CSV table of C-alpha atoms and ligand atoms in Angstrom, one decimal:
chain,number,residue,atom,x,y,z
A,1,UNK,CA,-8.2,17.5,-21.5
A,2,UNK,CA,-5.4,16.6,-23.5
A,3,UNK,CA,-2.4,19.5,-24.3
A,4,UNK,CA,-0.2,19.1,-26.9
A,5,UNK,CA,3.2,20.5,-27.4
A,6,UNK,CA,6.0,20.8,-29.5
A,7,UNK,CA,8.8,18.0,-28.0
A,8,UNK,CA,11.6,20.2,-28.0
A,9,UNK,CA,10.0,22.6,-25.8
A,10,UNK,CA,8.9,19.8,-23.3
A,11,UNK,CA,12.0,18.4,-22.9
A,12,UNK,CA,13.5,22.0,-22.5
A,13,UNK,CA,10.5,22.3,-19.8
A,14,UNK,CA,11.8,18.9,-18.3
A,15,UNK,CA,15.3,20.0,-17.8
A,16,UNK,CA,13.9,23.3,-16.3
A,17,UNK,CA,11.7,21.4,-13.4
A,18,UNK,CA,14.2,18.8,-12.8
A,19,UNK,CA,17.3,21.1,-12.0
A,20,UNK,CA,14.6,23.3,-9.4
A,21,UNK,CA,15.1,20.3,-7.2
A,22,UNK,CA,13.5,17.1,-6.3
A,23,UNK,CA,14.8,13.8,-7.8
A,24,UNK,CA,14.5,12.9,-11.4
A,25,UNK,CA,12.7,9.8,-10.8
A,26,UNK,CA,9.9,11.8,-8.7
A,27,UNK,CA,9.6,14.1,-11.6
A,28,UNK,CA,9.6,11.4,-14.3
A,29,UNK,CA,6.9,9.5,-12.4
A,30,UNK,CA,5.0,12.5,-12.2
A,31,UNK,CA,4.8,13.0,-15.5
A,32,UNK,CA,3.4,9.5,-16.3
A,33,UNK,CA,0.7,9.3,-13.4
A,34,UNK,CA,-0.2,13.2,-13.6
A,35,UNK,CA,-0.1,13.3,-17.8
A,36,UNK,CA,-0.1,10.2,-18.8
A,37,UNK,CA,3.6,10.8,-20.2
A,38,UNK,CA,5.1,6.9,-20.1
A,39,UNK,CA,8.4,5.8,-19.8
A,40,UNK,CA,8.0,4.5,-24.0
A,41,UNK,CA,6.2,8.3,-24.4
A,42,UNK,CA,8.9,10.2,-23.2
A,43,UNK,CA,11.5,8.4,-25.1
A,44,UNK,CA,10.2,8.4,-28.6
A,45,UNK,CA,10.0,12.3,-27.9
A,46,UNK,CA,13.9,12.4,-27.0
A,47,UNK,CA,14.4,10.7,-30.5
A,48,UNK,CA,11.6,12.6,-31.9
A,49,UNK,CA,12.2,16.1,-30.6
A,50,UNK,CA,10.5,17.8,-33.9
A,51,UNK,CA,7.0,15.9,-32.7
A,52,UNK,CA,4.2,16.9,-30.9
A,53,UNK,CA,3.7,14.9,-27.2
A,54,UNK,CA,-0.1,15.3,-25.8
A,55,UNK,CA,-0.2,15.8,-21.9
A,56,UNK,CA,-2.8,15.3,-19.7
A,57,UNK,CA,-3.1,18.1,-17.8
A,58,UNK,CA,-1.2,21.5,-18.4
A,59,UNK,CA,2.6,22.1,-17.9
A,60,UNK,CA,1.3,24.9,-15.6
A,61,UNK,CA,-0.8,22.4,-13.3
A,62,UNK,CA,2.5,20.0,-13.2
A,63,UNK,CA,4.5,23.0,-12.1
A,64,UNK,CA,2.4,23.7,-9.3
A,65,UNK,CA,2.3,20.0,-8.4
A,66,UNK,CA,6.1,19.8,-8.7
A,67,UNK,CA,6.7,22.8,-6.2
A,68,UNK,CA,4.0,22.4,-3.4
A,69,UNK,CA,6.4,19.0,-3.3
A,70,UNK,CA,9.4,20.7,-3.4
A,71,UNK,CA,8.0,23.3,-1.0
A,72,UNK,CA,7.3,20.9,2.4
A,73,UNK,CA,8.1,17.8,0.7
A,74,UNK,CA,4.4,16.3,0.5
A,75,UNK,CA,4.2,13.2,-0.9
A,76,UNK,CA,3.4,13.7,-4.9
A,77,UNK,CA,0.5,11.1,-4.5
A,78,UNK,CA,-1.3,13.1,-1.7
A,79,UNK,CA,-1.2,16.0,-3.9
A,80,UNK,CA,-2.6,14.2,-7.0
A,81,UNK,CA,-4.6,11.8,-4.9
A,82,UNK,CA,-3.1,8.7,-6.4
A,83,UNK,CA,-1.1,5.6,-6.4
A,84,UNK,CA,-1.1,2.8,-8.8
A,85,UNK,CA,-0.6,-0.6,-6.9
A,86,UNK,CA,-0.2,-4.0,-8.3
A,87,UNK,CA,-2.8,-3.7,-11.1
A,88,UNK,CA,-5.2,-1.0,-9.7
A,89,UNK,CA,-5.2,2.5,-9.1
A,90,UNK,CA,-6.1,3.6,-5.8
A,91,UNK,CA,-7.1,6.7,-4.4
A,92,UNK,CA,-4.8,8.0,-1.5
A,93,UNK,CA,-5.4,11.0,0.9
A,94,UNK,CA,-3.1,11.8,4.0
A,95,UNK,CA,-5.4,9.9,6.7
A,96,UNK,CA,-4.0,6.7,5.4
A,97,UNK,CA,-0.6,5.3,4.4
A,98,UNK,CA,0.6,5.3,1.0
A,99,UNK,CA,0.6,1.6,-0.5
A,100,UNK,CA,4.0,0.9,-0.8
A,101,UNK,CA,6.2,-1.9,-3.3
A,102,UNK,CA,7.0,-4.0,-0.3
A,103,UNK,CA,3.5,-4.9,0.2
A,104,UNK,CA,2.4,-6.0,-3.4
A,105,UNK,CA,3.6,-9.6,-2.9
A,106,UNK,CA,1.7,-9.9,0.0
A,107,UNK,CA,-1.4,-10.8,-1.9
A,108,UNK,CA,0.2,-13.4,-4.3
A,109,UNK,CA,1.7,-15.4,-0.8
A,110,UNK,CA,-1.7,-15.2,0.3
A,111,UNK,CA,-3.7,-16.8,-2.5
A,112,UNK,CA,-0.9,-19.5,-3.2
A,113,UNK,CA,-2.2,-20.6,0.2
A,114,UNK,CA,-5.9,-20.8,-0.3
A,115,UNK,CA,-5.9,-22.1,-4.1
A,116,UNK,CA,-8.3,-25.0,-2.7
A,117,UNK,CA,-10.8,-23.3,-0.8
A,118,UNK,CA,-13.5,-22.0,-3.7
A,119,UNK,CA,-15.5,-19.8,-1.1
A,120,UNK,CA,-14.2,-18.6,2.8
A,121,UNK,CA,-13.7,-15.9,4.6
A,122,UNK,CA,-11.7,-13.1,4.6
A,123,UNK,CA,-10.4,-10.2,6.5
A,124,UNK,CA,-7.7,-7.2,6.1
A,125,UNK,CA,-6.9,-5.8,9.6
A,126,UNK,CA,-6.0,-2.3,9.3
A,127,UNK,CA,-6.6,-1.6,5.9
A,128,UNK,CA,-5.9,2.1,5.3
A,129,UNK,CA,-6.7,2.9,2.0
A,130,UNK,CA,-7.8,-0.2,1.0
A,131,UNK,CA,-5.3,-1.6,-0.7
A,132,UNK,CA,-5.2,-5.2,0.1
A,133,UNK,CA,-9.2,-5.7,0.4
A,134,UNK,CA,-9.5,-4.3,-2.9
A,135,UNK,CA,-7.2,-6.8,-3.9
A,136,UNK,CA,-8.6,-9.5,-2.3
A,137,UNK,CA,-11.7,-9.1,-3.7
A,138,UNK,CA,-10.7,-8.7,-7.2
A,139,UNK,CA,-9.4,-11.8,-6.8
A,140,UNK,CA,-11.5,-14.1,-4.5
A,141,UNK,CA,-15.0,-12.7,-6.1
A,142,UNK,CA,-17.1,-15.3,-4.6
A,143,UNK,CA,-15.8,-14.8,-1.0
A,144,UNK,CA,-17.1,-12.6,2.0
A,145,UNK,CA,-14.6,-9.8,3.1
A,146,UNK,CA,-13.8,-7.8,6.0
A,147,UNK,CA,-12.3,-4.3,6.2
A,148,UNK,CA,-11.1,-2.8,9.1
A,149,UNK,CA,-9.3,0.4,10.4
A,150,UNK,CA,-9.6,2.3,13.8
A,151,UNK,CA,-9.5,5.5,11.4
A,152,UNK,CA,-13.3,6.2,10.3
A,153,UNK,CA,-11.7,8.6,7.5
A,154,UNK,CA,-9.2,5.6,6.0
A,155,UNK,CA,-12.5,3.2,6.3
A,156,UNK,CA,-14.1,6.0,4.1
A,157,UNK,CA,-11.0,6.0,1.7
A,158,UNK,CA,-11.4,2.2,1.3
A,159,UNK,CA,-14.8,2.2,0.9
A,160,UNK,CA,-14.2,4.5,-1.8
A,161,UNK,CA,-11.6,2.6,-3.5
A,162,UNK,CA,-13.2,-0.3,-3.4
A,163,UNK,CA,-16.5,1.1,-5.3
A,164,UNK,CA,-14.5,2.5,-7.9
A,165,UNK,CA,-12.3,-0.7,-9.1
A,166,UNK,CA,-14.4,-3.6,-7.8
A,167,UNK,CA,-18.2,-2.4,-7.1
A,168,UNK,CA,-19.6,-5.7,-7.2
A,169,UNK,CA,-17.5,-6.9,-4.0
A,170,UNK,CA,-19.0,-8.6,-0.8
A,171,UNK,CA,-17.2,-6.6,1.7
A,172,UNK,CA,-17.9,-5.2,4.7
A,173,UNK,CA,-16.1,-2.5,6.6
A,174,UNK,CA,-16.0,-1.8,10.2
A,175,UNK,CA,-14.1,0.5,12.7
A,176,UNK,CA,-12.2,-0.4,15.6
A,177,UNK,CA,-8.8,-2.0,16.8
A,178,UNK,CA,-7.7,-4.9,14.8
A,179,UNK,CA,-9.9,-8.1,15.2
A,180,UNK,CA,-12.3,-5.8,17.9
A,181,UNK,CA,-15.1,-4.9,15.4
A,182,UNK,CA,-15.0,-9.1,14.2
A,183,UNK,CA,-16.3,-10.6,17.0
A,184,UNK,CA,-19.4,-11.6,15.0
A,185,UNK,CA,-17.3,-13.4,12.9
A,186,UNK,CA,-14.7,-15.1,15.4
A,187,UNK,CA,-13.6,-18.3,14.5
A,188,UNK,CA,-14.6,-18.4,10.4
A,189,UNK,CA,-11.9,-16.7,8.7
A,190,UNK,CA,-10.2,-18.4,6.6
A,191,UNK,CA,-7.4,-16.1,5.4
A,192,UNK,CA,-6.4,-12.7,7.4
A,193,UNK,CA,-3.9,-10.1,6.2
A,194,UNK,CA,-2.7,-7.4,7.7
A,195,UNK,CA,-0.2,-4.4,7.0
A,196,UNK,CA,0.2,-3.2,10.8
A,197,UNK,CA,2.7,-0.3,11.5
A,198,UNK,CA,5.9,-2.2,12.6
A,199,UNK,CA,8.3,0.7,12.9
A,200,UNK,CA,10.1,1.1,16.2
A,201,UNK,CA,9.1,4.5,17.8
A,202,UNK,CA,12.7,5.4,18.0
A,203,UNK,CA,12.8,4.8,14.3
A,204,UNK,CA,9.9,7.0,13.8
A,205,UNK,CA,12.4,10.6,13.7
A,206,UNK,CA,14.9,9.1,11.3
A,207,UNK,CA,12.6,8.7,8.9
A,208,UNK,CA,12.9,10.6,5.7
A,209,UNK,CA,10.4,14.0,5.8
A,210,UNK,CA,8.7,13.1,2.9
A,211,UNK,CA,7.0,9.9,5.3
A,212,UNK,CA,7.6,11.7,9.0
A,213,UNK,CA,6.1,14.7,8.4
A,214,UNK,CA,2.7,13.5,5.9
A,215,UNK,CA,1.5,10.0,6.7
A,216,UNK,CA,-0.3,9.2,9.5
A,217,UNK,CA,1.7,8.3,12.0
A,218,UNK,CA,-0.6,5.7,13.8
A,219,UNK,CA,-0.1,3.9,10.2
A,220,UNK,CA,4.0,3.5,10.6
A,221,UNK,CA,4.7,3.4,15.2
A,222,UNK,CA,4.6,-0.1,16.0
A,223,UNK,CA,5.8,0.6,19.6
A,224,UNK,CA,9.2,0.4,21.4
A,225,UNK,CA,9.9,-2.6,19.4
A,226,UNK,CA,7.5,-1.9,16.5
A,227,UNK,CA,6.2,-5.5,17.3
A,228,UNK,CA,2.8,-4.0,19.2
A,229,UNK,CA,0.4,-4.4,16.8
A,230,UNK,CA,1.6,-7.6,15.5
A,231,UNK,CA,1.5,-9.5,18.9
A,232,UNK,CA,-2.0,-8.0,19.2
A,233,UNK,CA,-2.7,-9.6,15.7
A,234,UNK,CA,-1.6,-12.9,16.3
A,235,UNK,CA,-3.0,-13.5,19.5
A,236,UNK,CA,-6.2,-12.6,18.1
A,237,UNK,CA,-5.7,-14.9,15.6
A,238,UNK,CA,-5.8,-17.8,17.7
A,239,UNK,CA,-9.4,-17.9,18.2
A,240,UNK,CA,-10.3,-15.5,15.2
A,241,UNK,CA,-9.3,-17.5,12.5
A,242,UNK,CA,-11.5,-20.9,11.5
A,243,UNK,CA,-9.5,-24.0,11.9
A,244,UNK,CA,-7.0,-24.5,9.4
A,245,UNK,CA,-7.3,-20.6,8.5
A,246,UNK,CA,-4.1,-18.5,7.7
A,247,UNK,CA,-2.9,-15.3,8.7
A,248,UNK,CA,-0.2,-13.5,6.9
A,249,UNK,CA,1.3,-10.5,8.2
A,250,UNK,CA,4.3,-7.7,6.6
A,251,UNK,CA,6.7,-6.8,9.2
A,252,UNK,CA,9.6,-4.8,9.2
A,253,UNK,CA,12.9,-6.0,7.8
A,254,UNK,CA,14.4,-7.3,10.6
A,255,UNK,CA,11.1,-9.0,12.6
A,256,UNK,CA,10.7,-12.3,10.8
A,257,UNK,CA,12.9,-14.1,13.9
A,258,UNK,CA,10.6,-12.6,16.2
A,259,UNK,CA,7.6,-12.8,15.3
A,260,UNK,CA,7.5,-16.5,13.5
A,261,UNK,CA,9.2,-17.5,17.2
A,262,UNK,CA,6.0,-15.5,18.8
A,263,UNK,CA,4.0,-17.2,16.3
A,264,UNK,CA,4.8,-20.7,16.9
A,265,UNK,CA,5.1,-19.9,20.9
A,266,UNK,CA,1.6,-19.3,20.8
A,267,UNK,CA,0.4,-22.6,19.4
A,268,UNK,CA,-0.2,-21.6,15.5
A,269,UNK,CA,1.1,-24.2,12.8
A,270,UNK,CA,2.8,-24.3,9.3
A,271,UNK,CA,4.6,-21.0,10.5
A,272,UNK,CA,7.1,-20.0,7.8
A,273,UNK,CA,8.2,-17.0,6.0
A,274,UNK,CA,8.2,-15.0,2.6
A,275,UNK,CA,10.4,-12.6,1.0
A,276,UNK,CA,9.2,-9.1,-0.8
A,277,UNK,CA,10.2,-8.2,-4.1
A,278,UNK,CA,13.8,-7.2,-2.7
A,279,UNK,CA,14.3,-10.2,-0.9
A,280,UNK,CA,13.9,-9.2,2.6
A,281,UNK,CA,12.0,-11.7,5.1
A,282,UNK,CA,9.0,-9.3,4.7
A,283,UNK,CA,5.8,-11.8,5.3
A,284,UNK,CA,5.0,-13.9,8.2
A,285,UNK,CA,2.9,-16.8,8.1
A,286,UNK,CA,1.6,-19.1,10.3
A,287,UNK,CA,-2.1,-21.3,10.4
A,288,UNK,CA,-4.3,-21.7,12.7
A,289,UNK,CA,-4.6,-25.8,14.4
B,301,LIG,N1,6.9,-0.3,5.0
B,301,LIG,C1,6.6,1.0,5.5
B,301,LIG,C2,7.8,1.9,5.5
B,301,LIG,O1,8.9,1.4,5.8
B,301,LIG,C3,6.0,0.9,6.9
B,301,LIG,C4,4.7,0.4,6.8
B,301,LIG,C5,4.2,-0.1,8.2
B,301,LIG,O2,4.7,0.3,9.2
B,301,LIG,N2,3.3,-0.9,8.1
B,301,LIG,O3,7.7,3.1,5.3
């Protein structure tokens, strides 16, 4: 239901919310995701004061929103139950992590390196709320997929997300530890992806509260060296993956040494690496013989 108010008493309204606490950025993004209030929006009502803007949902319901946050610092999208990503929207709860910048590139290294292959295989190890599958299979329509989480409520989450932004998808989801549930399927993917949790455990209580205290901490604990999952991963890869398959993994921002070293010591091939959007080694790639 849309509400409309006068400008001037929004921006008053803004000012009001944002010196209660919080950052101004948080707020602002608030605004656009909760109410639909856009970066363009919200300037065109700082020139315009003497206009009307129409929200979304009520000043009252944003205030709410704005102070359980302030309150124990919960993530804003857990408490709207969104996060846009790349070009979708997905729903997010607190069993999985939130989809995060670092990751969006992850997809576009991956279908650089399958432009040839019209119709494989793919999998997403781990794949929370379904951020990457639904991706994938936006993109590579006429391909089977594979989902998988050892959390049945994430699987649920993905599921979810993937009916609501691409319905038609072939994609199956199963439960378990990384490439466990896929033994049906050893040896004919042709693309793997995975976002593993790569933090150090000793990292784990430096973390700001907003992440420590709200996502799932079996999403973030990679182990002593964060690296736990990922070996696990690429091992699995050596037999999971159909010849001349690829598997791309995110790491943390100071793995790509280690685990393109672990990759190549393990026999895989082509093993390079790819930066994210800030220009951290973030992606690890490597190909099956
Ligand atoms: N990139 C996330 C963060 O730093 C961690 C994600 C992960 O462990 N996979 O918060």
């Amino acid at each position: 239901m849309f509400k409309s108010i006068p400008g001037d008493a929004f921006l008053q309204w803004r000012r009001k919310m944002i010196i209660t606490g919080g950052r101004k950025v948080d707020f602002d993004w608030l605004l656009y995701i909760a109410a639909g209030v856009s970066w363009a929006k919200l300037q065109s009502i700082i020139l315009n004061p003497e206009t009307f803007i129409s929200l979304d949902i009520s000043t009252a319901e944003l205030e709410f929103i704005w102070e359980s946050h302030l309150k124990d610092q919960t993530p804003l999208q857990y408490l709207i139950s969104k996060c846009p990503w790349r070009d979708i929207e997905l729903e997010v709860s607190s069993e999985a992590l939130i989809p995060r910048q670092e990751t969006e590139l992850l997809i576009d290294v991956a279908l650089k390196k399958i432009t040839n292959v019209d119709c494989g295989r793919w999998a997403d190890l781990g794949t929370g709320s379904g951020a990457i599958a639904v991706s994938l299979a936006k993109s590579l329509s006429d391909w089977n997929g594979h989902a998988t989480d050892i959390s049945n409520e994430a699987l649920e989450l993905a599921k979810r997300n993937l009916k609501s932004i691409a319905p038609n998808a072939n994609v199956r989801f199963s439960m378990g530890d990384w490439w466990e549930p896929l033994k049906r399927w050893r040896g004919s993917f042709d693309l793997v992806l995975s976002n593993p949790p790569y933090i150090p455990s000793d990292l784990i209580e430096k973390l700001e509260p907003v992440v420590k205290n709200h996502e799932p901490i079996l999403a973030l604990d990679g182990g002593k060296d964060g690296m736990n999952a990922s070996r696990k991963i690429i091992l699995g890869a050596l037999n999971g993956l159909a010849k001349g398959g690829w598997l791309i993994l995110e790491h943390h921002f100071d793995q790509s040494e280690k685990i393109t070293s672990f990759m190549k010591n393990i026999g895989m091939e082509e093993v390079s690496f790819e930066k994210d959007l800030s220009g951290i080694k973030r992606y690890a790639i490597c190909r099956r013989k």
